[in-house]
Coordinates of C-alpha atoms and ligand atoms in Angstrom, one line a residue:
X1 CA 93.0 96.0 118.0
X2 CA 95.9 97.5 120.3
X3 CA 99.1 96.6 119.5
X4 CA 100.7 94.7 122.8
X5 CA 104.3 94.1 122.9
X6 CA 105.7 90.7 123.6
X7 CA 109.3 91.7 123.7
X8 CA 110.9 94.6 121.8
X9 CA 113.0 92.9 118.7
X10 CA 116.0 95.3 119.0
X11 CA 118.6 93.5 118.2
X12 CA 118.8 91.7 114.9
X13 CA 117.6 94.1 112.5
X14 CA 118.2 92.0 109.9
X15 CA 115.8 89.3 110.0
X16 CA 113.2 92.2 109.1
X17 CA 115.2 92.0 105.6
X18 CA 114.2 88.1 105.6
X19 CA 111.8 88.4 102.5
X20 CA 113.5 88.7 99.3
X21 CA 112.0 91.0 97.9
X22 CA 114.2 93.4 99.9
X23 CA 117.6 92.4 98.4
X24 CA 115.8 92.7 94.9
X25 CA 114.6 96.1 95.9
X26 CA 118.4 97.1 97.0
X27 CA 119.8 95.1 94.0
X28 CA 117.9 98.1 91.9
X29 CA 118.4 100.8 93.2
X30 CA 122.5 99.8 93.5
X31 CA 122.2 99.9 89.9
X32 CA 120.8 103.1 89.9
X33 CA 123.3 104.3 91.9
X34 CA 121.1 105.5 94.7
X35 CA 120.8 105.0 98.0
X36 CA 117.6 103.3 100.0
X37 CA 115.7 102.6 103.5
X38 CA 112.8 100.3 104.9
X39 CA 111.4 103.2 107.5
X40 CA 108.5 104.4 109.0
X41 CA 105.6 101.8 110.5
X42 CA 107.3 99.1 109.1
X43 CA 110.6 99.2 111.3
X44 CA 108.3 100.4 114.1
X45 CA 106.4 97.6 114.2
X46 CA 109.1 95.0 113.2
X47 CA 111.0 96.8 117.0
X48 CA 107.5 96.3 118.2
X49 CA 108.0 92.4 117.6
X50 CA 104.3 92.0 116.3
X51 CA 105.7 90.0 113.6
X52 CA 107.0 91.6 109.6
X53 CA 103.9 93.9 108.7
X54 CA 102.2 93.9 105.2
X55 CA 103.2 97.7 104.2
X56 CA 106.3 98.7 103.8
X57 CA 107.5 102.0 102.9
X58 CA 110.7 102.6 100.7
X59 CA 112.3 106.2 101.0
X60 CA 114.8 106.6 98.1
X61 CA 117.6 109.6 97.8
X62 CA 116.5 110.4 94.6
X63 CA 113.6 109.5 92.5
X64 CA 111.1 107.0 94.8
X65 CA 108.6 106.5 91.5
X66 CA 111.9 105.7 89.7
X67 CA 113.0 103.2 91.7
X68 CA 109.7 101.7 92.2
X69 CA 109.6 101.4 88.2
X70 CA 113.0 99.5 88.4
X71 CA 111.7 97.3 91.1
X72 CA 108.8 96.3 89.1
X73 CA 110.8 95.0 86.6
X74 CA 112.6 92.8 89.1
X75 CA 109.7 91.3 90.7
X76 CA 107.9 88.2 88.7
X77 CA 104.9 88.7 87.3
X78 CA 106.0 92.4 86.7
X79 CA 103.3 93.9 89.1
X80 CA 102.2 97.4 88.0
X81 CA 103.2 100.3 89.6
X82 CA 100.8 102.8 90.6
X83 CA 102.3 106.6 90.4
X84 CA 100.6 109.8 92.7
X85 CA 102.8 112.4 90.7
X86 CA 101.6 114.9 93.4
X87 CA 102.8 113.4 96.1
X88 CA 105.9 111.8 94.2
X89 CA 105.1 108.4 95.4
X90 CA 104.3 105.2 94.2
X91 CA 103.4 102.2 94.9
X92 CA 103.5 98.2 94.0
X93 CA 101.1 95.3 95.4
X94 CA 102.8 92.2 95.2
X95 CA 102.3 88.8 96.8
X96 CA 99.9 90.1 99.8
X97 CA 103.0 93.0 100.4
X98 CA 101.8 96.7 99.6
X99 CA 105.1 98.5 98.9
X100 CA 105.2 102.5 98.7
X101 CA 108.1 104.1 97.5
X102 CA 109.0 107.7 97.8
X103 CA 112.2 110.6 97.3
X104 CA 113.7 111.9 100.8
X105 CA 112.4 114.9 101.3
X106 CA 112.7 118.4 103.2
X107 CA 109.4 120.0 104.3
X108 CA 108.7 123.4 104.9
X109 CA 104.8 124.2 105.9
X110 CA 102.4 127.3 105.6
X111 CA 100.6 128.3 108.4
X112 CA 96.6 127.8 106.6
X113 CA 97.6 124.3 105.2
X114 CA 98.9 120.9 105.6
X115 CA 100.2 120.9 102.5
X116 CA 104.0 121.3 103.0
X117 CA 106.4 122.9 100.3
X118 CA 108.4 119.6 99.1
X119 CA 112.2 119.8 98.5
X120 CA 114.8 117.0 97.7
X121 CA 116.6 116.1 100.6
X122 CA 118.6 113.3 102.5
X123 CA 117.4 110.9 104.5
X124 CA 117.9 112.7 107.6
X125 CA 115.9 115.6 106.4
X126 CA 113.0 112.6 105.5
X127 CA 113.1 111.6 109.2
X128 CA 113.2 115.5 110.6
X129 CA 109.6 115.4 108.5
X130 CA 108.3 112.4 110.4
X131 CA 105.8 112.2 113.2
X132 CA 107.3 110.7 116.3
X133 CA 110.5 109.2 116.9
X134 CA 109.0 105.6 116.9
X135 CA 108.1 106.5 113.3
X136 CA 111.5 108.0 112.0
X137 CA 113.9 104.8 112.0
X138 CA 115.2 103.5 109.1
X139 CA 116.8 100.2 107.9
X140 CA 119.7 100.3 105.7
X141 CA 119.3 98.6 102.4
X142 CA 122.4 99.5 100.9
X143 CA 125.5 97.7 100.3
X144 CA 128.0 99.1 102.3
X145 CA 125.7 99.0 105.7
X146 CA 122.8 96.2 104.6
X147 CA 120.5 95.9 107.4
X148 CA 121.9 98.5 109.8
X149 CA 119.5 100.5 111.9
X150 CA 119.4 104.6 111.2
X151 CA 117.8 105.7 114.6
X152 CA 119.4 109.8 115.2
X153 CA 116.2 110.6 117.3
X154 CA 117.0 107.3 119.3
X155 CA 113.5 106.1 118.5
X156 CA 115.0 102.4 120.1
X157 CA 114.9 104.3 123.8
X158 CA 111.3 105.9 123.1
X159 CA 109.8 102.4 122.2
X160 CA 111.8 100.8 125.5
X161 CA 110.6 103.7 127.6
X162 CA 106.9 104.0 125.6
X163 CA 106.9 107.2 125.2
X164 CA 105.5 109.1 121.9
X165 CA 107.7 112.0 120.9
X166 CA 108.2 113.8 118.2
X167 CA 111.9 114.5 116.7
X168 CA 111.7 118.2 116.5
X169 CA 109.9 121.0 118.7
X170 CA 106.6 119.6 118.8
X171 CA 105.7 123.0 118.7
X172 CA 106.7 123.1 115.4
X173 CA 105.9 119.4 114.7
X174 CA 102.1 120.0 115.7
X175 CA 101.4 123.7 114.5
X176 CA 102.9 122.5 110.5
X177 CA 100.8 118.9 110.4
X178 CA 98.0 119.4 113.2
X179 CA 96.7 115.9 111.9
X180 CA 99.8 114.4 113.9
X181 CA 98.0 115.2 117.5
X182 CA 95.5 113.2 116.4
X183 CA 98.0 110.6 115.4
X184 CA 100.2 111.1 118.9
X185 CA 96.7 110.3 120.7
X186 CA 95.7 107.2 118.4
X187 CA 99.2 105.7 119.1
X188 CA 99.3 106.4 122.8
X189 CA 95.9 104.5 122.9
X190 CA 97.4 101.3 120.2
X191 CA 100.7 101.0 121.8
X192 CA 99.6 102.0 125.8
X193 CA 102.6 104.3 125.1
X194 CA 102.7 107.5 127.2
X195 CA 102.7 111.0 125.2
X196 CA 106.0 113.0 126.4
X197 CA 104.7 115.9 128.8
X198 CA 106.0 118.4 126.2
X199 CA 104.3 117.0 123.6
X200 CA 100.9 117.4 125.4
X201 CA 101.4 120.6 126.3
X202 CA 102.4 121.9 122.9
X203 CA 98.6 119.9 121.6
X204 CA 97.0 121.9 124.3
X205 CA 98.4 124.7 122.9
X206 CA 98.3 124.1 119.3
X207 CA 94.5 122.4 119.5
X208 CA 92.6 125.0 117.7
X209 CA 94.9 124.3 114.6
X210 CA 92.5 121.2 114.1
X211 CA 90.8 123.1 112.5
X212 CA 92.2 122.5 109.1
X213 CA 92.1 119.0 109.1
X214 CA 89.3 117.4 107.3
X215 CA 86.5 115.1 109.2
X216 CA 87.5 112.3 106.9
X217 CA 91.1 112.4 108.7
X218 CA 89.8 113.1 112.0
X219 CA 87.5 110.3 112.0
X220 CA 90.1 108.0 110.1
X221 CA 92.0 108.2 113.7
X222 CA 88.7 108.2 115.5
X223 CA 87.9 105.0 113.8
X224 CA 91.5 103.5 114.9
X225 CA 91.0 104.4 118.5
X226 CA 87.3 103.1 118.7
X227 CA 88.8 99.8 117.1
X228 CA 91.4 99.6 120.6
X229 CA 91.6 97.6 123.6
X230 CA 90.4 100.5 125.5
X231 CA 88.9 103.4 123.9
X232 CA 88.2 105.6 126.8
X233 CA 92.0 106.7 126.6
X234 CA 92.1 107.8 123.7
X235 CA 89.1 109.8 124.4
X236 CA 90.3 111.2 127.9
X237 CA 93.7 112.1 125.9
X238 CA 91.3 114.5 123.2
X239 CA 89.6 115.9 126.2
X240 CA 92.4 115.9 128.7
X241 CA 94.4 118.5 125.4
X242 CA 91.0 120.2 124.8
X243 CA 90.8 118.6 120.9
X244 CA 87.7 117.5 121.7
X245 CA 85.2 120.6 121.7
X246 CA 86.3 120.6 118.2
X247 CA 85.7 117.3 117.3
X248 CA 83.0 115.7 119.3
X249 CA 81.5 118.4 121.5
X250 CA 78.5 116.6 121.9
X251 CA 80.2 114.5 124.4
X252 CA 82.0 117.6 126.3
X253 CA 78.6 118.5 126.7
X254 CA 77.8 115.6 129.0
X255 CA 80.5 116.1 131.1
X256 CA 79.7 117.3 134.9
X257 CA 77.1 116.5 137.8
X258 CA 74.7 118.6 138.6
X259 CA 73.3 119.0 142.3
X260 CA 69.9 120.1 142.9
X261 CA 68.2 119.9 146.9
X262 CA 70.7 116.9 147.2
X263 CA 69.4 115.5 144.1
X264 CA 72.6 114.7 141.6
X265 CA 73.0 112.4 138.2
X266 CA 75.5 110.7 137.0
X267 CA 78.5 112.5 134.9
X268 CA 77.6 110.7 131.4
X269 CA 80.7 112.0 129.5
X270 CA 82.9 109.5 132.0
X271 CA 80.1 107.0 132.0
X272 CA 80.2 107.3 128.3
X273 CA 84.1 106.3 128.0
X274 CA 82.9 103.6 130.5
X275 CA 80.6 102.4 128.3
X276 CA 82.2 102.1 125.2
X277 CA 85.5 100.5 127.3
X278 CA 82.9 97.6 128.1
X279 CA 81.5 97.3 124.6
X280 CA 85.4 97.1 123.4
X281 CA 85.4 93.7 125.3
X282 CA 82.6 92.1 123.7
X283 CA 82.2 93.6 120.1
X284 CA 84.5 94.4 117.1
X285 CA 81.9 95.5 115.5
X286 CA 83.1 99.7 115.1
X287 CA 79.6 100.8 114.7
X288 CA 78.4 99.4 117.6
X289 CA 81.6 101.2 119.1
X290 CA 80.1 104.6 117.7
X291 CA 76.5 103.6 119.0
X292 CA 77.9 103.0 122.4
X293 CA 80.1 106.0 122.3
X294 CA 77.1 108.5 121.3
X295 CA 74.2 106.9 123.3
X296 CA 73.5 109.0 125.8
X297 CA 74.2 112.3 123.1
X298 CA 70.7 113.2 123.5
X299 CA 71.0 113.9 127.8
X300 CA 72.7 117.1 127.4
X301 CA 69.6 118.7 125.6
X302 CA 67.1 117.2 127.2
X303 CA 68.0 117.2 130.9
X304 CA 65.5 118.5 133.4
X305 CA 65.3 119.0 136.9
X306 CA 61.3 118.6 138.7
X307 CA 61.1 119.0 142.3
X308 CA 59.1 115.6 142.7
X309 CA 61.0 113.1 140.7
X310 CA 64.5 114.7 140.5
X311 CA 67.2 114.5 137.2
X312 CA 65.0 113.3 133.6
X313 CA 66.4 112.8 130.5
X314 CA 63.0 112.2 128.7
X315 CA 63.0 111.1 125.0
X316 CA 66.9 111.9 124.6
X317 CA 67.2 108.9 123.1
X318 CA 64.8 110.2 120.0
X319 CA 66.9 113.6 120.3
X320 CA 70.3 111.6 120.2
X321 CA 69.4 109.5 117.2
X322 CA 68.0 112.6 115.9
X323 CA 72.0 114.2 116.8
X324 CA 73.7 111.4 115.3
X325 CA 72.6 112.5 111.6
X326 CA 74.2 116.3 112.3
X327 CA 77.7 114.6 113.8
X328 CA 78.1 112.2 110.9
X329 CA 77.6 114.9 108.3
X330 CA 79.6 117.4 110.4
X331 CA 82.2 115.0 110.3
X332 CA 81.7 113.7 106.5
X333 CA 81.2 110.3 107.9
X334 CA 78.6 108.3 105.6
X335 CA 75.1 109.2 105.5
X336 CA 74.4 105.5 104.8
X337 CA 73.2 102.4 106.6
X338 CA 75.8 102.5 109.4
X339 CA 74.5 105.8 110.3
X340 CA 71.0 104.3 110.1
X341 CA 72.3 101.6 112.1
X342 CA 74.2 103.6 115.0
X343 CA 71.0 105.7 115.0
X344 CA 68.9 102.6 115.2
X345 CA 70.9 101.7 118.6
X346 CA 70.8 104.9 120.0
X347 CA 67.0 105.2 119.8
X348 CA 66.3 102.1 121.1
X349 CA 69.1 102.2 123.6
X350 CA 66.3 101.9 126.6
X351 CA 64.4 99.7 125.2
X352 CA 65.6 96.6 126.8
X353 CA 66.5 98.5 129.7
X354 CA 62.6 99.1 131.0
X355 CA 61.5 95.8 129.4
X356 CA 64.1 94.0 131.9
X357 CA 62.8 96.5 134.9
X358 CA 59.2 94.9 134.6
X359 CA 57.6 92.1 134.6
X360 CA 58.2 90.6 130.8
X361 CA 55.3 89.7 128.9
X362 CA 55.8 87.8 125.4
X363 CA 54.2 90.9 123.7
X364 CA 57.1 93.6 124.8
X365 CA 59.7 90.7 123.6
X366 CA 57.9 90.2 120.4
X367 CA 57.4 94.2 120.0
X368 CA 61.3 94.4 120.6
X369 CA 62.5 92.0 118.5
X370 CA 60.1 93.4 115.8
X371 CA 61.4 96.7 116.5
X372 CA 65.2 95.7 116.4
X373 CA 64.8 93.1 113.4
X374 CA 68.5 91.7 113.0
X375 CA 70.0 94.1 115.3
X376 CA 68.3 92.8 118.7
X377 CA 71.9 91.0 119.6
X378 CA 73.7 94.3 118.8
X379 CA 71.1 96.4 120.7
X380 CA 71.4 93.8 124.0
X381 CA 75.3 94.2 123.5
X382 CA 75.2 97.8 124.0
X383 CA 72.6 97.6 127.1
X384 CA 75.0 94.9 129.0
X385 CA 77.8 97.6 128.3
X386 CA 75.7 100.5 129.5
X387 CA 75.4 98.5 133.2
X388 CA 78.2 100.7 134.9
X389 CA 77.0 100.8 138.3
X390 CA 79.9 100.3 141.2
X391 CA 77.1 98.5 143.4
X392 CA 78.3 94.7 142.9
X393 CA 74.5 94.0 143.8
X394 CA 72.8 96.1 141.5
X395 CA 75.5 95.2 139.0
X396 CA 74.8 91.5 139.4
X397 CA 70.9 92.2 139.6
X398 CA 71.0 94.2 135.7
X399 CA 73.6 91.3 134.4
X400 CA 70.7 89.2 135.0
X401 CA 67.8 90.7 134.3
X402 CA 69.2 91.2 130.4
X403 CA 70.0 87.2 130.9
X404 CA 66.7 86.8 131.0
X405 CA 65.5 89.0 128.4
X406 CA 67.9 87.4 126.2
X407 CA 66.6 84.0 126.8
X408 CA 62.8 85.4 126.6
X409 CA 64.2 87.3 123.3
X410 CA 65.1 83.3 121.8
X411 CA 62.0 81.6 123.2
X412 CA 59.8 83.9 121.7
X413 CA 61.5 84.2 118.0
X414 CA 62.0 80.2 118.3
X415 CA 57.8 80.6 118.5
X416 CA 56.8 83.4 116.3
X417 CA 59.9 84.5 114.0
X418 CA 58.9 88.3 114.0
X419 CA 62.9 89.0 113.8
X420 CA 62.4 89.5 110.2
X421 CA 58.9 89.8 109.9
X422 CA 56.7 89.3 106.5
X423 CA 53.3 89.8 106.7
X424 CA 52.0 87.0 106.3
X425 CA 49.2 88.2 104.5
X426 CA 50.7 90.1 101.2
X427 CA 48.8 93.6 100.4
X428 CA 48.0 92.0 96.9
X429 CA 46.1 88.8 98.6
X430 CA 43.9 91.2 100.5
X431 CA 43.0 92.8 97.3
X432 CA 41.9 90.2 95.6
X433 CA 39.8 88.8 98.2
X434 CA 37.9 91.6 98.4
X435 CA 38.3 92.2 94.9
X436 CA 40.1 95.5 95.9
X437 CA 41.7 98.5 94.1
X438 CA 44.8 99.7 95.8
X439 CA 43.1 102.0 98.8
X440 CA 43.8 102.4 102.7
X441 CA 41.4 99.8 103.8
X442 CA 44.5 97.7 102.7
X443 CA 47.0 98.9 105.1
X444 CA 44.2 99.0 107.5
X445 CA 43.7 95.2 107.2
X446 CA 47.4 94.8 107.2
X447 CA 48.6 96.8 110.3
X448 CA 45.7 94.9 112.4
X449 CA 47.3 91.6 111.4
X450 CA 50.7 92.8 112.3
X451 CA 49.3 94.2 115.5
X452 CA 47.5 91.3 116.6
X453 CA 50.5 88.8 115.7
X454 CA 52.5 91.3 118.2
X455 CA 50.0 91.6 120.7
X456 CA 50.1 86.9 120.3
X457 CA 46.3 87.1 119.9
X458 CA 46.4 85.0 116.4
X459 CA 49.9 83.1 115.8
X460 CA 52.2 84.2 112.8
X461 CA 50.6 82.3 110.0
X462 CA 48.9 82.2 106.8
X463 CA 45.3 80.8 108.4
X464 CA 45.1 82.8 110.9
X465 CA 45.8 85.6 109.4
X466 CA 43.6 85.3 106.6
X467 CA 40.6 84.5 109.1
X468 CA 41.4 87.8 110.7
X469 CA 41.5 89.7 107.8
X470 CA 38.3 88.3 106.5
X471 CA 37.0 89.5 110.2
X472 CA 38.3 93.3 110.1
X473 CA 37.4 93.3 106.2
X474 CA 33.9 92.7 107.2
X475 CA 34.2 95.2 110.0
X476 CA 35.1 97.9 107.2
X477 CA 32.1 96.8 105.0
X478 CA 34.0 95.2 102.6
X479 CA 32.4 92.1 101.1
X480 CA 34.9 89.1 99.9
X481 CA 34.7 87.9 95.9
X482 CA 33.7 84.4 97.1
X483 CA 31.6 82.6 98.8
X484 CA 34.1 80.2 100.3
X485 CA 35.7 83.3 102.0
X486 CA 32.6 84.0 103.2
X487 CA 31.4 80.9 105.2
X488 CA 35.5 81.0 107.0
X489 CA 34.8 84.5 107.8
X490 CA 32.3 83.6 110.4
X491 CA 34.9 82.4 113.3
Ligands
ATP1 P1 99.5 102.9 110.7 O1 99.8 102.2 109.4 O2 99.2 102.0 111.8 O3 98.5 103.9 110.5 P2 102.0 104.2 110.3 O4 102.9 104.9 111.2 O5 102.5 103.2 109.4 O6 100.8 103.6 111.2 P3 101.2 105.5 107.9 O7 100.1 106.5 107.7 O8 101.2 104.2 107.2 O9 101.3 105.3 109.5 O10 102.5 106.3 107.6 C1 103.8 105.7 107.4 C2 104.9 106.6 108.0 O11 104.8 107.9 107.4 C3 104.8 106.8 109.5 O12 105.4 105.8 110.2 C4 105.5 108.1 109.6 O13 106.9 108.0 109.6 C5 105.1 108.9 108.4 N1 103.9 109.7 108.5 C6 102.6 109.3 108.3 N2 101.8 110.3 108.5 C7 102.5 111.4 108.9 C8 102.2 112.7 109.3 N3 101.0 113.2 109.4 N4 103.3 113.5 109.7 C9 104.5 113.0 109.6 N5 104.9 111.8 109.3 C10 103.9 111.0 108.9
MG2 MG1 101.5 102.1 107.8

């Protein structure tokens, strides 16, 4: 969800201290003679007045995983403390808190990596190494200033003025970490901040140095800007720097409209961000937000211009769906059910769409809802999203033509219950009525009862079915083991 702020809490830093836990973790490391800070997301969001966050990070001078072992000791229950050597951090769950302690540090960076050169350093040299300004204020949790604010990039002004900026040249900032444009562009899209002027430039110039990041991170912050208010700018930001031919050129691909003897289509990259906007206001569901945002993938490949009929786009919903497997393993995203599922939406993304253009007959409903099983909500979601037409009529006319699909889409599973459909003839009952070995007269018998249930020539049960199968055994030459069978298989 995007953060919105209420009121900026800049005044009384130290009610963010409230919790105890804080004096117990400044009570240890007084004893261990070092000094200690709050800093990062937590403060940020504390300013932010969206109430005291669950993570907190601790930046020590001196030994973080040290301090975090002291703290431990402190806390009741003794909660155990989880040490990443390599990254000399560590970190302690406790009472719904997740607390991660590290050393102040000085970072220099390689050109090829991420991965910084660490050195001990003071706090200021910690907050040199962070992000954006918003992101490099510190509360004091020492003695002899407990609770005082440590803001030298004046990160207070940035969050009045909502502005993302980074504390050094964000030339330098971008080119060392390349993972932070990703992060300026996620926070502009949480926060509805604006990213400083020099900031974009410097992404714009540094965007090829994406390159070294890893999908997993890029689509961590994909993820985070689907999941906002209003997705599309976060997407117009990674186009507007040029990130996104990098990322997702799929969807630079469907930017543009072509003209052709006064024949033009739609530009379905901006439709696209239009799209998934609209889905953002009805769904939480993030992989419905990737289903929306890829839907139309399969238009850039598969646009054609005929002289009769103008612009088509035919079967780009089998090509997208088809696309949708390359991007998620491109991007390392899981090759599991929720790909199967954002493929699922965008093949059928039409489906609903030329079922509400005709005249509806119980059969395409029942054929949908078979099709869809337990996604048939999700898929009508996306379809009401898709409407982005600027004609209030037309726009009123689609709203309720999926109205009534949706309320054909109830009366019909209410009837027939094909949402999860189970044959209701097993493969094992047609065997033994016809005394069977496994064989393809079995699926034959099968499909035709599944066919005709769709078609509503025999309802969705047991008797029916059987009387049909009986019917189209006979049809195959098949003879049923008894007699009984035989007399029912007359009607
Ligand atoms: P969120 O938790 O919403 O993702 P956050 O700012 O708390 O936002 P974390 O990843 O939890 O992000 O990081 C905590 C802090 O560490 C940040 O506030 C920032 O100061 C610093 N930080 C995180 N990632 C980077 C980075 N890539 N470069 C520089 N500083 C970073
Ligand atoms: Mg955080």
């Amino acid at each position: 969800m995007t953060i919105k702020i209420e009121h900026l809490n800049l005044k009384d830093h130290k009610v963010a201290l409230d919790n105890p836990i804080f004096k117990l973790v400044a009570e240890a490391a007084s004893e261990m003679g070092l000094d200690c800070y709050v800093i990062g997301g937590f403060v940020r969001d504390y300013l932010l007045a969206r109430g005291i966050p669950k993570d907190i990070d601790i930046v020590a001078v001196g030994s973080g995983i040290a301090l975090a072992e002291k703290v431990a000791l402190k806390f009741q229950g003794r909660p155990r403390v989880s040490v990443f050597k390599n990254f000399g951090t560590a970190m302690i769950r406790h009472k719904g808190l997740e607390l991660e302690f590290v050393g102040a540090r000085k970072e220099s960076y390689q050109r090829d990596s991420r991965k910084p050169i660490v050195e001990n350093g003071t706090l200021e040299d910690d907050q040199k190494r962070r992000d954006f300004t918003i992101n490099t204020m510190a509360i004091s949790l020492n003695a002899t200033d407990y609770g005082n604010l440590i803001d030298p990039f004046d990160g207070q002004n940035d969050l009045k003025n909502k502005l993302i900026r980074t504390p050094l040249d964000p030339n330098i900032t971008y080119s060392d970490d390349p993972l932070r444009m990703m992060r300026a562009i996620r926070f502009a899209t949480q926060l509805e901040f604006e990213i400083h002027i020099e900031s974009l430039k410097s992404i714009a110039n540094n965007k090829d140095r994406i390159k070294i990041i890893s999908g997993e991170r890029i689509v961590d912050e994909l993820h985070k800007i689907l999941e906002c208010d209003k997705p599309s700018v976060g997407f117009s930001l990674l186009h507007k720097t040029g990130l996104l031919p990098y990322i997702l050129p799929e969807l630079v691909a469907l930017e543009g409209i072509e003209e052709i003897e006064g024949q033009r289509h739609k530009d379905n990259f901006w439709h696209t961000l239009e799209v998934v906007d609209n889905i953002a206001k009805t769904t939480d569901n993030l992989w419905l937000r990737w289903a929306a945002l890829l839907h139309d993938i399969g238009k850039a490949p598969t646009k054609k211009f005929h002289k009769k009929i103008g612009w088509t786009f035919h079967g780009h919903e089998f090509v997208g769906s088809k696309m949708v497997y390359k991007l998620f393993k491109r991007l390392h995203m899981p090759l599991n059910e929720k790909m199967k599922f954002v493929q699922k939406m965008v093949l059928m993304s039409s489906r609903p769409v030329i079922l509400s253009e005709d005249f509806i007959t119980d059969s395409a409903v029942r054929r949908l809802v078979f099709d869809a099983g337990d996604h048939v909500d999700d898929l009508m979601t996306l379809c009401e999203a898709d409407i982005t037409t600027k004609n209030p009529k037309k726009q009123k006319k689609y709203k309720h033509n999926f109205k009534v699909v949706r309320q054909k889409i109830e009366e019909v599973e209410a009837r027939d219950h094909v949402r999860n459909f189970q044959p209701p003839i097993s493969g094992e009952e047609i065997m033994k009525a016809f005394d069977l070995e496994p064989s393809k007269n079995i699926g034959i018998i099968k499909e035709a009862i599944k066919e005709a249930i769709l078609e509503g020539e025999i309802p969705n049960e047991h008797e029916a079915a059987f009387a049909l199968m009986l019917k189209k055994g006979s049809e195959l030459g098949l003879l049923p083991k008894t007699d009984k069978y035989r007399t029912s298989s007359k009607n």
